[in-house]
mmCIF file of C-alpha atoms and ligand atoms in Angstrom:
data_model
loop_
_atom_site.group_PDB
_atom_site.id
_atom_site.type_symbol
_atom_site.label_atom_id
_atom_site.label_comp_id
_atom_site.label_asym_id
_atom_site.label_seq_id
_atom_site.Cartn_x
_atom_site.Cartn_y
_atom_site.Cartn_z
ATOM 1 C CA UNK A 767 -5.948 -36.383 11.744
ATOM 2 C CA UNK A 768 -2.877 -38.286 10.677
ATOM 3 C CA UNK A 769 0.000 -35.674 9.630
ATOM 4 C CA UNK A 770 0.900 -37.348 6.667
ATOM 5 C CA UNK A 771 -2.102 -36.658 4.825
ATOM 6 C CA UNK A 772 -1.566 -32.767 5.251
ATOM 7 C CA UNK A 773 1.592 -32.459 4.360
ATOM 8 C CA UNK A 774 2.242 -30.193 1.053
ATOM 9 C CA UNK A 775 4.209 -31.995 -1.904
ATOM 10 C CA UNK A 776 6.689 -29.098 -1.216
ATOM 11 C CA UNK A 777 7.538 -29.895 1.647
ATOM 12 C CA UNK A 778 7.352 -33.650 1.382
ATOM 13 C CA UNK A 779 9.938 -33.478 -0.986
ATOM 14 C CA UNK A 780 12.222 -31.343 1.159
ATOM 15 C CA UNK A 781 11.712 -33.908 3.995
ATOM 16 C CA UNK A 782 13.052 -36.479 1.574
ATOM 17 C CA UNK A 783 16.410 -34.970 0.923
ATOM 18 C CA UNK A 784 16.790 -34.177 4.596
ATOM 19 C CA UNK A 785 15.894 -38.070 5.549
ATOM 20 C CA UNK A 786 18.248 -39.032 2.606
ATOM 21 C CA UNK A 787 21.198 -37.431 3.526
ATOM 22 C CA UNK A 788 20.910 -38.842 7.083
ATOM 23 C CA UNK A 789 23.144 -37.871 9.997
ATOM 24 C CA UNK A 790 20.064 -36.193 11.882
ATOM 25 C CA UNK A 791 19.810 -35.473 15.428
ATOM 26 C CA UNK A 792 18.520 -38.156 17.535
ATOM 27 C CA UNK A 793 17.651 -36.009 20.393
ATOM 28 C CA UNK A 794 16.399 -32.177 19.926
ATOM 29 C CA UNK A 795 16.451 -29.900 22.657
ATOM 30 C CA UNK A 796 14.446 -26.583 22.407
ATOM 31 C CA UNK A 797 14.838 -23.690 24.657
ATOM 32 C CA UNK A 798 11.537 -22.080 23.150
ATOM 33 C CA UNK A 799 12.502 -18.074 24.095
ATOM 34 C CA UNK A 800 10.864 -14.502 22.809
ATOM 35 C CA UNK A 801 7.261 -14.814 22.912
ATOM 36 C CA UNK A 802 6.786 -12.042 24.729
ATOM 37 C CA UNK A 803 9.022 -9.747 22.425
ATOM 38 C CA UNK A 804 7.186 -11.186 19.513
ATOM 39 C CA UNK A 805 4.414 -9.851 20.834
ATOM 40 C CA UNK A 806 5.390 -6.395 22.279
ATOM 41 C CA UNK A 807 7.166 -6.026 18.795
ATOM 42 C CA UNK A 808 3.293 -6.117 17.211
ATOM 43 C CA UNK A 809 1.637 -4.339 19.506
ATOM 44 C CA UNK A 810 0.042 -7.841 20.976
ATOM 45 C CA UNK A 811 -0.080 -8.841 24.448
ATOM 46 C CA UNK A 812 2.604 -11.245 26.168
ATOM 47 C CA UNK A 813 -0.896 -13.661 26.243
ATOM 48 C CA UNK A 814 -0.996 -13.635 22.125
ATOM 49 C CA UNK A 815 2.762 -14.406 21.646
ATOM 50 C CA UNK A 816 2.436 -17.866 23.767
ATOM 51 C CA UNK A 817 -0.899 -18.767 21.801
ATOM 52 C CA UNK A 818 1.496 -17.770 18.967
ATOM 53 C CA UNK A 819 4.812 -19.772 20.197
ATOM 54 C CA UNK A 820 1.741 -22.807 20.612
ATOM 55 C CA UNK A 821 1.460 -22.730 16.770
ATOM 56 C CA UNK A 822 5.080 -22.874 16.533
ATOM 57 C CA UNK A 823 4.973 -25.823 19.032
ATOM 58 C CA UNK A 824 1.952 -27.693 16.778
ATOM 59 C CA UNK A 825 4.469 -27.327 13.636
ATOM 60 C CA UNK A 826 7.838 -28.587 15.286
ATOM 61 C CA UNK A 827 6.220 -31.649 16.658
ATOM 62 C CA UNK A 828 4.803 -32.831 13.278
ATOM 63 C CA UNK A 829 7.607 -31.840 11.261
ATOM 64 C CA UNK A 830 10.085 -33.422 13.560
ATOM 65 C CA UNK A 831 7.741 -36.428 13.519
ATOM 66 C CA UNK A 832 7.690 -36.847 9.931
ATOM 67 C CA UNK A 833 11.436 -36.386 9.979
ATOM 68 C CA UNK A 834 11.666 -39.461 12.158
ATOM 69 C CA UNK A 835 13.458 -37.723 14.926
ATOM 70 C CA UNK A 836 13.548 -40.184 17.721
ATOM 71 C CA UNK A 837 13.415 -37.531 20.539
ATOM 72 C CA UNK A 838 12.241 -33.949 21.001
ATOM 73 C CA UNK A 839 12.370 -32.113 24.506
ATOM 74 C CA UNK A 840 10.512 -28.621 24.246
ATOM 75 C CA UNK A 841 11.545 -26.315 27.491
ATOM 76 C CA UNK A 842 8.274 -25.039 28.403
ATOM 77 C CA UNK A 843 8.322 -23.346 31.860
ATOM 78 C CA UNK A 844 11.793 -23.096 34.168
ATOM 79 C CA UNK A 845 11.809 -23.214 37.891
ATOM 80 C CA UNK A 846 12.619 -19.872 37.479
ATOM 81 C CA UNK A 847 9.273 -19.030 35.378
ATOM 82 C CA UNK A 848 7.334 -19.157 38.483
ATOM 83 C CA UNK A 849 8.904 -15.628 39.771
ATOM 84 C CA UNK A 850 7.119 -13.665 36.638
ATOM 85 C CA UNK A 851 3.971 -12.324 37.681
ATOM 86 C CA UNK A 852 0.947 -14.381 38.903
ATOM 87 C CA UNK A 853 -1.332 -13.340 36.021
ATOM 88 C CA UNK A 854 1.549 -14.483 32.989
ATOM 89 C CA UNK A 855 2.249 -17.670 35.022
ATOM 90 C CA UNK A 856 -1.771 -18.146 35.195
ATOM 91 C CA UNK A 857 -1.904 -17.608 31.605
ATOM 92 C CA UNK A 858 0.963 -20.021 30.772
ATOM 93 C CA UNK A 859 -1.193 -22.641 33.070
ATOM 94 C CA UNK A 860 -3.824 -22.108 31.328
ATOM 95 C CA UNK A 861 -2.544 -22.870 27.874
ATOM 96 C CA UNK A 862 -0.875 -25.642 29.114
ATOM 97 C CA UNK A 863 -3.846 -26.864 30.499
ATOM 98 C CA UNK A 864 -5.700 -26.510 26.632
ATOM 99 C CA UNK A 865 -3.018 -27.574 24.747
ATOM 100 C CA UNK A 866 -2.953 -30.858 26.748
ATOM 101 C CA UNK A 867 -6.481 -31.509 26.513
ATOM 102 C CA UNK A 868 -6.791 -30.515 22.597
ATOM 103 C CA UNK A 869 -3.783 -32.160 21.399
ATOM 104 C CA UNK A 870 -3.703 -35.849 23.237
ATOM 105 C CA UNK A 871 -5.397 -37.790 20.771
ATOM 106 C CA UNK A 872 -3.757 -36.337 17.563
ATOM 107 C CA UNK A 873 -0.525 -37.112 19.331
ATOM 108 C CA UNK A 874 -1.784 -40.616 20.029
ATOM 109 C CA UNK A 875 -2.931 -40.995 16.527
ATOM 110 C CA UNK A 876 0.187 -39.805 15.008
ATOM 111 C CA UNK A 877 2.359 -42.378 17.560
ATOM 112 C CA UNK A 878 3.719 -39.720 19.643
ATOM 113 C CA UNK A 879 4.976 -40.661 23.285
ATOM 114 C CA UNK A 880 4.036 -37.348 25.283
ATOM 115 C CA UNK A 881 5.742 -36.901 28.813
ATOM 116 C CA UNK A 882 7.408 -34.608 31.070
ATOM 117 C CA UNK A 883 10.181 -33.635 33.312
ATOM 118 C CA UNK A 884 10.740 -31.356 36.129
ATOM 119 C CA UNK A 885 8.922 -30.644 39.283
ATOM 120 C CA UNK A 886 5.414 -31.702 38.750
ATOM 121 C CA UNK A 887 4.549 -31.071 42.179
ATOM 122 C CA UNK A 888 4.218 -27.310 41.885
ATOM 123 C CA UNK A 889 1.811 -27.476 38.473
ATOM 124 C CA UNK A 890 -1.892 -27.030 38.656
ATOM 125 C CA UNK A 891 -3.740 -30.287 40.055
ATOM 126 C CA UNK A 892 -5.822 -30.159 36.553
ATOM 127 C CA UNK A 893 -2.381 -30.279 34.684
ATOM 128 C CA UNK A 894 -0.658 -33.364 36.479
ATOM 129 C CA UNK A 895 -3.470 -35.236 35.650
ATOM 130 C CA UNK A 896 -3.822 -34.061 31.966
ATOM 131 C CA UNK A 897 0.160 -35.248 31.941
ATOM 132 C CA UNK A 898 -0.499 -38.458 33.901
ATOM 133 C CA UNK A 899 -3.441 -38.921 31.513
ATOM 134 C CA UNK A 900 -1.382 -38.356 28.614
ATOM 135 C CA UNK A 901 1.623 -40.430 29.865
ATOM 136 C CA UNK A 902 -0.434 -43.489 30.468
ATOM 137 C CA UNK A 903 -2.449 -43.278 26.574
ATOM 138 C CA UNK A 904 1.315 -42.740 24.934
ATOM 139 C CA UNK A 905 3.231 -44.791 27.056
ATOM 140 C CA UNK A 906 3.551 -47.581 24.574
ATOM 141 C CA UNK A 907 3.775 -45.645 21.333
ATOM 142 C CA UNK A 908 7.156 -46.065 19.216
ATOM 143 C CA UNK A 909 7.442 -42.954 17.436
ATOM 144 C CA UNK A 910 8.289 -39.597 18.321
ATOM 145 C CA UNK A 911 8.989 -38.892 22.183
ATOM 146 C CA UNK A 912 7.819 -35.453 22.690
ATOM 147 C CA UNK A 913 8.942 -34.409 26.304
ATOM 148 C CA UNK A 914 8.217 -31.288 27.955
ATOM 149 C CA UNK A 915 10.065 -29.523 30.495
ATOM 150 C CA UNK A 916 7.825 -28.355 33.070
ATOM 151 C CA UNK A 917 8.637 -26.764 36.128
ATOM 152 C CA UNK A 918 11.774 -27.610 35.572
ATOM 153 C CA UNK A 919 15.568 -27.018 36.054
ATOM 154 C CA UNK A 920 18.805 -28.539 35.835
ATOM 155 C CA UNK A 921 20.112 -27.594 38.756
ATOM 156 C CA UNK A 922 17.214 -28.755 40.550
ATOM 157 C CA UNK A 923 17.175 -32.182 38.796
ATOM 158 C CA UNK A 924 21.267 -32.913 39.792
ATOM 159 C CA UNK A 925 20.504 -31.896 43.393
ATOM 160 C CA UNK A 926 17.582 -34.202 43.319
ATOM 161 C CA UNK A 927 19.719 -37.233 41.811
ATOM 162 C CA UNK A 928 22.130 -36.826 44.397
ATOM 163 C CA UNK A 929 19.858 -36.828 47.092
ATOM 164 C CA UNK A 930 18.482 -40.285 45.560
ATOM 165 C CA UNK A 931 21.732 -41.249 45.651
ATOM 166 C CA UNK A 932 22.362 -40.743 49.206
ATOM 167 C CA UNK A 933 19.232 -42.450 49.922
ATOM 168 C CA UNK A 934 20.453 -45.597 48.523
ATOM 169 C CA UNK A 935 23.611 -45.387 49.655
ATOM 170 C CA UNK A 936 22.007 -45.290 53.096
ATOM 171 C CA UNK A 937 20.011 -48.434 52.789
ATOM 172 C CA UNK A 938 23.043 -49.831 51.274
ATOM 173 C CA UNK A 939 21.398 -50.327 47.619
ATOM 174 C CA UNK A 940 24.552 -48.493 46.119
ATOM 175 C CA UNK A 941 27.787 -48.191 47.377
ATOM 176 C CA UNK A 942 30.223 -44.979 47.057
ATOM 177 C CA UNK A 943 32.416 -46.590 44.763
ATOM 178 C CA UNK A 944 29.778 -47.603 42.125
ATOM 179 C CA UNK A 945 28.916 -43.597 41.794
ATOM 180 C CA UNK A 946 30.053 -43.217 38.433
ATOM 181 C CA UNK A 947 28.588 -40.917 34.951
ATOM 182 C CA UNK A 948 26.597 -43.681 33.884
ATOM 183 C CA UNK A 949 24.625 -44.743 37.349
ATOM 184 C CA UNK A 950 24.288 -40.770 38.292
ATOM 185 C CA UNK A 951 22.773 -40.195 34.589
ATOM 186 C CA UNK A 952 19.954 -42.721 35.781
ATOM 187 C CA UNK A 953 19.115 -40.936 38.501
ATOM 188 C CA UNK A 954 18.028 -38.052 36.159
ATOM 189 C CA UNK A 955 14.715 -37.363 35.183
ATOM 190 C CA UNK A 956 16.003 -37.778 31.541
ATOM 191 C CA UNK A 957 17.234 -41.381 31.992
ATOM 192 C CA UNK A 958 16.506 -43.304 29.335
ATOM 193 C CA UNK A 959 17.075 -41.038 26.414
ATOM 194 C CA UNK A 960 19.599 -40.066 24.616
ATOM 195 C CA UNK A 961 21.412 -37.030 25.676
ATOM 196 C CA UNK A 962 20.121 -34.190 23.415
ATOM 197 C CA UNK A 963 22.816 -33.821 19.720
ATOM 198 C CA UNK A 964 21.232 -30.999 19.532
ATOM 199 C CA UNK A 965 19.982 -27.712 21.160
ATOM 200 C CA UNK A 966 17.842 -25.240 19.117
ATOM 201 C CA UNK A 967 17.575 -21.599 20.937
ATOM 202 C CA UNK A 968 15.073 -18.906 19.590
ATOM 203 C CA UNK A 969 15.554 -15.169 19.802
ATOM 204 C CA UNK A 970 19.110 -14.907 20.254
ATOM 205 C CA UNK A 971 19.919 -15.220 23.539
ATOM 206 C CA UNK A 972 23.280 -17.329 23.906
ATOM 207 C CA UNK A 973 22.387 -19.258 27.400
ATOM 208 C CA UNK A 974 21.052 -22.573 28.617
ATOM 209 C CA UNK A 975 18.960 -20.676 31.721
ATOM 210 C CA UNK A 976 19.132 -23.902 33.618
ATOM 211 C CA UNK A 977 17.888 -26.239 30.795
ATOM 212 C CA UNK A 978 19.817 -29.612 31.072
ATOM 213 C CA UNK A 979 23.083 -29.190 32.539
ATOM 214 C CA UNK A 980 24.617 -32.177 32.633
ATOM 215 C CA UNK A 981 22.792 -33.744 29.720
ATOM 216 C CA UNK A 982 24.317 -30.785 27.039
ATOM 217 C CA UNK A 983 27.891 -31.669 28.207
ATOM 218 C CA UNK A 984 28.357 -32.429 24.243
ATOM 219 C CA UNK A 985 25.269 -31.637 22.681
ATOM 220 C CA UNK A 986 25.884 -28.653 19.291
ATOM 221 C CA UNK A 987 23.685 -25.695 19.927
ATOM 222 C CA UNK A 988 22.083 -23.684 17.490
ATOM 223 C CA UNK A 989 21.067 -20.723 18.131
ATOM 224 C CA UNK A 990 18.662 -17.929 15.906
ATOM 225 C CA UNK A 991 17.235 -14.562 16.140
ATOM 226 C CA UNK A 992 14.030 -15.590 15.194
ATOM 227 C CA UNK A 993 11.568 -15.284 18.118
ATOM 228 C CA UNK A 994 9.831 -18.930 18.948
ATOM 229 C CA UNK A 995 6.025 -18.124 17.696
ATOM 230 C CA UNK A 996 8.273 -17.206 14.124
ATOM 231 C CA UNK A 997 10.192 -20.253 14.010
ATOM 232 C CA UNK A 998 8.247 -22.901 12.452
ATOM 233 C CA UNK A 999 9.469 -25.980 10.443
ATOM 234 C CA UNK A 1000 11.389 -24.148 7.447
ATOM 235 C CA UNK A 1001 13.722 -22.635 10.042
ATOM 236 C CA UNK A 1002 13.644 -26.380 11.712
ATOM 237 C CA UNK A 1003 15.526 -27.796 8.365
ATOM 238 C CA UNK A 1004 17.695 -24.734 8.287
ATOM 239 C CA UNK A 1005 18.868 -25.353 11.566
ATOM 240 C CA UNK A 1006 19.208 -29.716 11.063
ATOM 241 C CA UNK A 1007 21.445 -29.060 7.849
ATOM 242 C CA UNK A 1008 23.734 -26.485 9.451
ATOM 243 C CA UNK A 1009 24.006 -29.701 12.473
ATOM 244 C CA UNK A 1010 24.930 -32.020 9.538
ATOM 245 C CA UNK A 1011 27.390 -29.679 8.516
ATOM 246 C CA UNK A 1012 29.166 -29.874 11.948
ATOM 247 C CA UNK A 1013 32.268 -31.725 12.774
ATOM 248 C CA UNK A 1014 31.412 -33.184 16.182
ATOM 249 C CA UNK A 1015 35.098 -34.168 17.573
ATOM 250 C CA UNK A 1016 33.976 -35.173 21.304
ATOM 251 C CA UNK A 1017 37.902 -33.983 22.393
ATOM 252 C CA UNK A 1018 39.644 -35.860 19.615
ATOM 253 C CA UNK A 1019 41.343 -34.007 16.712
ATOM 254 C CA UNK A 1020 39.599 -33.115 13.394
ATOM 255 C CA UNK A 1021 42.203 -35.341 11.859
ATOM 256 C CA UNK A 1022 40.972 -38.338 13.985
ATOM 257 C CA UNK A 1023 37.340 -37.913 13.463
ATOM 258 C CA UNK A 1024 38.090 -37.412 9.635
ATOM 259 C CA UNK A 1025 39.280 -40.898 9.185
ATOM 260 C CA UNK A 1026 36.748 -42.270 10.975
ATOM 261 C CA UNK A 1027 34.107 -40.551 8.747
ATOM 262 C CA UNK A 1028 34.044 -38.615 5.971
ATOM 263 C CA UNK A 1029 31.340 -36.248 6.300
ATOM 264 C CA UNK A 1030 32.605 -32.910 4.949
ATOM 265 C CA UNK A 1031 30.675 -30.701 2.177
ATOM 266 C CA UNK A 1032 27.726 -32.841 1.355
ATOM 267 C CA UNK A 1033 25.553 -30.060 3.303
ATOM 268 C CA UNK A 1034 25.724 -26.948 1.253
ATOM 269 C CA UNK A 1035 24.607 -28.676 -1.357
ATOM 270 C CA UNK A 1036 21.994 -29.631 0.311
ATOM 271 C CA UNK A 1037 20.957 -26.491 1.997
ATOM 272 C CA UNK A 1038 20.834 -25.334 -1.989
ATOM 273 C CA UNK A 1039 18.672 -28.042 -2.952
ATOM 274 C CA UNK A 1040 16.314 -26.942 0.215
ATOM 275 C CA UNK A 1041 16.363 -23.065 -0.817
ATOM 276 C CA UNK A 1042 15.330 -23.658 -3.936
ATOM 277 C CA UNK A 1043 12.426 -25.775 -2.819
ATOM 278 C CA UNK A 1044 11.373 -23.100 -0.634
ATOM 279 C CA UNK A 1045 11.506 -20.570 -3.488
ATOM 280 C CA UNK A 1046 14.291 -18.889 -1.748
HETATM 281 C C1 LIG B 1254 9.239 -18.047 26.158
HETATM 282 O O1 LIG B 1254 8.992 -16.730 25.823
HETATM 283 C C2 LIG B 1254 8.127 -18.699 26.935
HETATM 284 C C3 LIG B 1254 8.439 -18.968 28.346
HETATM 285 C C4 LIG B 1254 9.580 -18.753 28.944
HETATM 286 C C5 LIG B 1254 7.389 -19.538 29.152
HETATM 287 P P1 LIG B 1254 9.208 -15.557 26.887
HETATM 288 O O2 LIG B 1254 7.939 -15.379 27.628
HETATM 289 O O3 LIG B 1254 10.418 -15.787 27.689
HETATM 290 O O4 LIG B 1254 9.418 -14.321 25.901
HETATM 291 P P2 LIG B 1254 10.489 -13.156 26.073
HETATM 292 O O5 LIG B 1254 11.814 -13.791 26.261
HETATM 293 O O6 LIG B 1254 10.066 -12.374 27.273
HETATM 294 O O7 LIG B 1254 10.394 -12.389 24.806
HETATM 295 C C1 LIG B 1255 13.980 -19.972 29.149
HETATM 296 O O1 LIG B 1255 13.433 -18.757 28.804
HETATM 297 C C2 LIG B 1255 12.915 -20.859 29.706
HETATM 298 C C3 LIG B 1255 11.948 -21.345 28.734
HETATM 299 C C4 LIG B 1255 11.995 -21.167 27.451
HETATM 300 C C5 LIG B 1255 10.882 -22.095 29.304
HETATM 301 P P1 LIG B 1255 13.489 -17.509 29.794
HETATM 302 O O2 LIG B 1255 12.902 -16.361 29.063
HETATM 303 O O3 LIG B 1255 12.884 -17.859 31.085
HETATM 304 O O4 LIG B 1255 15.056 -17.338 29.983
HETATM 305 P P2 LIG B 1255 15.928 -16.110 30.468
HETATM 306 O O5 LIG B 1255 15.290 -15.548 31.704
HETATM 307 O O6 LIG B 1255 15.918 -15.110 29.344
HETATM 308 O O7 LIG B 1255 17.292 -16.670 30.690
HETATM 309 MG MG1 LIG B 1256 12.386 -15.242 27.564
#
């Protein structure tokens, strides 16, 4: 099913002032958090908020697809994830392990480039093959990269870079003095992308819990209340208009990065335009 043809006239229209104005992220990040309160909050089980949070997951990837965002990294499962109990963890498996197998050939059809970081070692057997599977059918398309982070952390991915490293400085492939930001940032599992512009955070909780370290040195983050299985592609162009809005000054003075670009105000009109469209 290709995602243009269910789009509402609504919210093709909103897509068009957000493409128009430009200025969008090139690289999302999303630390997808609160599930589990979404669902305790309804009376649901922990098991119904991450089929929920999957719905959310469906609508982000088209709508940031449509957008023409270049990049979109979805945090999925931490390192840390695998210390909840077995049963959740089995669950989250499991849904992996469905989502992968119904969603591959949409994504394919719609041009999306589906990987993933972190340690794929500890995942199910079934799973690193639905990834592998998925990796080779997408490797070639050119629109959205949709990575998830699986089994992953970014403390664990900088200790495994600098192990690498050390390997190659031992069979003299790289010496000391070449270590620099740009050959360390290739040893990351994120090398070749963009650094993330941009980190969304769901349900209010103002951390990174291990999601890309080094990568979010300068990446804007965002963060909402709304729990992840809420947050669906209305609270997506909230959150890209308030990152237009933002003066990004990588350590230079606002007076600097004013005469280099003049960027100031356009965005509230904007977010106007959008409200209205949304019958807000
Ligand atoms: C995010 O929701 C999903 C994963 C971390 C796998 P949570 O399961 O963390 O939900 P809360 O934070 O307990 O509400
Ligand atoms: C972060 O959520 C990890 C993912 C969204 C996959 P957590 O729920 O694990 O984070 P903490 O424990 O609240 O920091
Ligand atoms: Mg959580």
């Amino acid at each position: 099913m290709s995602w243009v043809k269910e789009q509402s006239p609504e919210d093709k229209i909103i897509q068009e002032e957000i493409i128009k104005e430009g200025n969008l992220p090139r690289h999302i990040a999303v630390i997808m958090d609160g599930n589990g309160r979404w669902a305790i909050e309804r009376g649901l089980t922990r098991t119904e908020g991450h089929q929920e949070g999957i719905e959310s997951v469906r609508d982000i990837v088209k709508a940031s697809s449509q957008i023409g965002i270049k990049y979109l990294t979805l945090y999925a499962f931490s390192i840390e994830n695998w210390k909840r109990p077995i049963t959740e963890v089995g669950v989250l498996m499991k849904l992996l392990e469905h989502y992968l197998r119904q969603e591959l050939n949409e994504l394919h059809e719609n041009n999306v480039k589906l990987q993933s970081i972190g340690k794929s070692s500890s995942l199910p057997k079934v799973v690193q093959k639905l990834l592998h599977e998925a990796n080779e059918t997408t490797k070639d398309n050119t629109g959205l990269t949709l990575t998830l982070a699986l089994s992953y952390s970014g403390r664990w991915d900088i200790v495994r870079a600098v192990q690498m490293i050390a390997l190659d400085v031992r069979r003299g492939k790289v010496s000391p003095e070449d270590i620099n930001e740009d050959l360390f940032s290739s040893y990351l599992q994120t090398t070749g992308m963009p650094y993330p512009d941009f980190l969304i955070r769901t349900s209010g909780e103002m951390r990174l819990s291990n999601f890309l370290l080094w990568e979010m040195a300068y990446g804007e983050m965002y963060i909402t209340d709304k729990y992840w299985p809420e947050f669906r592609r209305n609270d997506l162009y909230d959150a890209l208009i308030n990152f237009m809005n933002r003066e990004r000054r990588f350590g230079k003075t606002s007076a600097q990065v004013a005469s280099e670009k003049d960027t100031k105000q356009k965005d509230t009109y904007l977010q106007r335009v959008v409200n209205a469209i949304k019958g807000k």
